Tab-separated table of C-alpha atoms in Angstrom:
chain	number	residue	atom	x	y	z
A	1	MET	CA	3.204	145.186	100.349
A	2	ASP	CA	5.298	142.062	100.102
A	3	LYS	CA	8.981	142.199	99.301
A	4	SER	CA	8.770	140.534	95.886
A	5	ASN	CA	6.138	143.006	94.668
A	6	THR	CA	8.189	145.968	95.886
A	7	LEU	CA	11.243	144.624	94.091
A	8	THR	CA	9.228	144.026	90.917
A	9	ILE	CA	8.034	147.634	90.989
A	10	LEU	CA	11.605	148.856	91.426
A	11	LYS	CA	12.770	146.668	88.533
A	12	ASN	CA	9.974	147.954	86.273
A	13	ALA	CA	10.756	151.544	87.230
A	14	PHE	CA	14.434	150.991	86.430
A	15	LEU	CA	13.512	149.490	83.055
A	16	ILE	CA	11.305	152.461	82.138
A	17	GLU	CA	14.151	154.833	82.994
A	18	ARG	CA	16.612	152.763	80.990
A	19	LYS	CA	14.344	152.761	77.933
A	20	GLY	CA	13.880	156.518	78.224
A	21	LYS	CA	17.625	157.066	78.510
A	22	SER	CA	18.225	154.908	75.449
A	23	LEU	CA	15.642	156.840	73.440
A	24	TYR	CA	17.119	160.210	74.450
A	25	GLU	CA	20.650	159.042	73.622
A	26	LYS	CA	19.515	157.850	70.192
A	27	ALA	CA	17.787	161.190	69.560
A	28	MET	CA	20.912	163.005	70.750
A	29	ASP	CA	23.056	160.961	68.346
A	30	HIS	CA	20.664	161.727	65.470
A	31	ALA	CA	20.523	165.464	66.140
A	32	THR	CA	22.774	167.709	64.111
A	33	ASP	CA	22.182	170.907	66.080
A	34	ASP	CA	24.104	171.434	69.329
A	35	SER	CA	21.126	172.897	71.224
A	36	VAL	CA	18.964	169.903	70.243
A	37	LYS	CA	21.765	167.523	71.263
A	38	ALA	CA	22.046	169.338	74.615
A	39	PHE	CA	18.277	169.084	75.176
A	40	PHE	CA	18.290	165.323	74.699
A	41	LYS	CA	21.520	164.932	76.684
A	42	ASP	CA	19.939	166.694	79.672
A	43	LEU	CA	16.983	164.319	79.523
A	44	ALA	CA	19.277	161.279	79.202
A	45	ASP	CA	21.329	162.507	82.168
A	46	ASP	CA	18.167	162.874	84.259
A	47	GLU	CA	17.113	159.333	83.384
A	48	GLN	CA	20.551	158.088	84.442
A	49	GLU	CA	20.154	159.897	87.750
A	50	HIS	CA	16.749	158.245	88.218
A	51	MET	CA	18.335	154.869	87.478
A	52	ASN	CA	21.026	155.566	90.073
A	53	ILE	CA	18.399	156.417	92.703
A	54	LEU	CA	16.372	153.303	91.923
A	55	GLU	CA	19.454	151.078	91.963
A	56	LYS	CA	20.543	152.392	95.375
A	57	GLN	CA	17.074	151.857	96.761
A	58	PHE	CA	16.866	148.377	95.266
A	59	LYS	CA	20.148	147.419	96.953
A	60	ALA	CA	19.064	148.961	100.269
A	61	TYR	CA	15.724	147.166	100.148
A	62	MET	CA	17.392	143.851	99.306
A	63	LYS	CA	19.822	144.266	102.191
A	64	ASN	CA	17.593	145.753	104.914
A	65	GLY	CA	14.020	145.255	103.754
A	66	LYS	CA	13.441	149.021	103.729
A	67	PHE	CA	14.258	152.093	101.700
A	68	MET	CA	17.190	154.292	102.662
A	69	ALA	CA	16.739	157.947	103.533
A	70	GLY	CA	17.741	160.653	101.082
A	71	GLY	CA	19.087	160.455	97.587
A	72	PHE	CA	16.414	162.650	96.009
A	73	GLU	CA	17.923	166.081	96.625
A	74	ASN	CA	17.981	167.234	92.998
A	75	ASP	CA	14.618	168.884	92.489
A	76	GLY	CA	14.029	168.172	88.821
A	77	GLY	CA	10.463	169.404	89.225
A	78	ALA	CA	11.685	172.953	89.826
A	79	VAL	CA	12.405	173.588	86.138
A	80	THR	CA	9.376	174.591	84.120
A	81	PRO	CA	9.049	174.330	80.330
A	82	PRO	CA	9.332	178.074	79.628
A	83	ASP	CA	12.747	178.034	81.317
A	84	ILE	CA	13.930	175.298	78.975
A	85	LEU	CA	12.088	175.659	75.690
A	86	ASP	CA	13.283	178.760	73.951
A	87	ASP	CA	12.519	179.573	70.335
A	88	THR	CA	16.028	178.600	69.249
A	89	LEU	CA	15.454	174.993	70.273
A	90	LYS	CA	11.943	174.873	68.835
A	91	ASN	CA	13.142	176.211	65.501
A	92	ARG	CA	15.968	173.705	65.220
A	93	ILE	CA	13.898	170.546	65.459
A	94	ASN	CA	12.414	169.308	62.209
A	95	ALA	CA	8.747	168.655	62.947
A	96	ALA	CA	8.760	165.661	60.601
A	97	GLY	CA	12.215	164.380	61.557
A	98	PHE	CA	13.550	161.750	63.915
A	99	GLU	CA	13.846	164.152	66.848
A	100	ALA	CA	10.133	164.986	66.631
A	101	THR	CA	9.287	161.298	66.469
A	102	ALA	CA	11.490	160.684	69.510
A	103	ILE	CA	9.648	163.447	71.363
A	104	THR	CA	6.295	161.816	70.625
A	105	ALA	CA	7.586	158.424	71.792
A	106	ALA	CA	9.154	159.973	74.890
A	107	ILE	CA	5.808	161.507	75.876
A	108	GLY	CA	4.453	157.970	76.174
A	109	PHE	CA	7.389	156.839	78.350
A	110	GLU	CA	7.199	159.885	80.589
A	111	ASP	CA	3.422	159.649	80.971
A	112	LYS	CA	3.715	156.002	81.982
A	113	ALA	CA	6.440	156.848	84.499
A	114	VAL	CA	4.444	159.726	86.017
A	115	LYS	CA	1.414	157.503	86.510
A	116	MET	CA	3.383	154.568	87.890
A	117	TYR	CA	5.360	156.721	90.340
A	118	ALA	CA	2.297	158.670	91.475
A	119	GLN	CA	0.362	155.461	92.101
A	120	ARG	CA	3.264	153.916	93.989
A	121	ALA	CA	3.654	157.094	96.073
A	122	ARG	CA	-0.022	156.795	97.092
A	123	GLU	CA	0.263	153.084	97.929
A	124	ALA	CA	3.648	153.016	99.649
A	125	THR	CA	3.744	152.601	103.414
A	126	ASP	CA	7.497	153.123	103.816
A	127	PRO	CA	7.962	156.921	104.210
A	128	GLU	CA	11.213	156.929	102.229
A	129	GLU	CA	9.669	154.899	99.434
A	130	LYS	CA	6.727	157.302	99.329
A	131	LYS	CA	9.104	160.276	99.250
A	132	MET	CA	11.207	158.765	96.461
A	133	TYR	CA	8.212	157.998	94.240
A	134	LYS	CA	6.694	161.453	94.832
A	135	GLN	CA	9.971	163.060	93.793
A	136	LEU	CA	10.356	160.846	90.738
A	137	SER	CA	6.764	161.542	89.715
A	138	ALA	CA	7.313	165.306	90.005
A	139	TRP	CA	10.537	165.055	88.041
A	140	GLU	CA	8.926	163.012	85.289
A	141	LYS	CA	6.017	165.481	85.139
A	142	THR	CA	8.570	168.169	84.342
A	143	HIS	CA	9.958	166.047	81.509
A	144	LEU	CA	6.432	165.406	80.277
A	145	LYS	CA	5.556	169.119	80.332
A	146	LYS	CA	8.739	170.008	78.410
A	147	LEU	CA	8.099	167.375	75.787
A	148	MET	CA	4.404	168.198	75.401
A	149	ALA	CA	5.139	171.914	75.058
A	150	LEU	CA	7.772	171.173	72.448
A	151	GLU	CA	5.477	168.805	70.543
A	152	ALA	CA	2.666	171.398	70.560
A	153	SER	CA	5.066	173.996	69.169
A	154	LEU	CA	6.227	171.617	66.437
A	155	ILE	CA	2.642	170.813	65.444
A	156	GLU	CA	1.830	174.517	65.279
A	157	SER	CA	4.879	175.061	63.067
A	158	VAL	CA	3.795	172.355	60.639
A	159	TRP	CA	0.294	173.803	60.466
A	160	HIS	CA	1.620	177.301	59.941
A	161	ASP	CA	4.280	176.330	57.378
A	162	ASN	CA	1.784	174.329	55.336
A	163	SER	CA	-1.100	176.807	55.601
A	164	PHE	CA	-3.351	174.290	57.330
A	165	TRP	CA	-5.131	176.965	59.334
A	166	PRO	CA	-8.764	177.171	58.233
A	167	PHE	CA	-8.942	180.899	58.985
């Protein structure tokens, strides 16, 4: 792949991470519960780490025309939703509030990131680039799973609280 296309992909990836971080920070600022704030802060911190990785790789690629080794040691994909989403957190998010809306919006960001990183991992010829995008895709899948599990729980709560169940 030519250099300008690789740099464009890195720039787009950075922008997605930046938008996600901004959304999580806004949700964190809106939250009144400490566990909800901590949930969104963890996600914002992860997005910042992704931005740091992408920035380092962008600089390395600009300087040397290749990706640098390493920089993806934190295995964000190792944390599964049940480890993160306890009932305390689920019960503290208002299913019709801003935090729930932020979760729905974040699912779209994370899904887009997973797909973009997975595709780039398949297409990349540089082994370090491939490794980076595989790691980022796995990490974003973890975010996506957390958010989808939380959204499903919130939907179930709304249905239960409003007696929407047809049986």
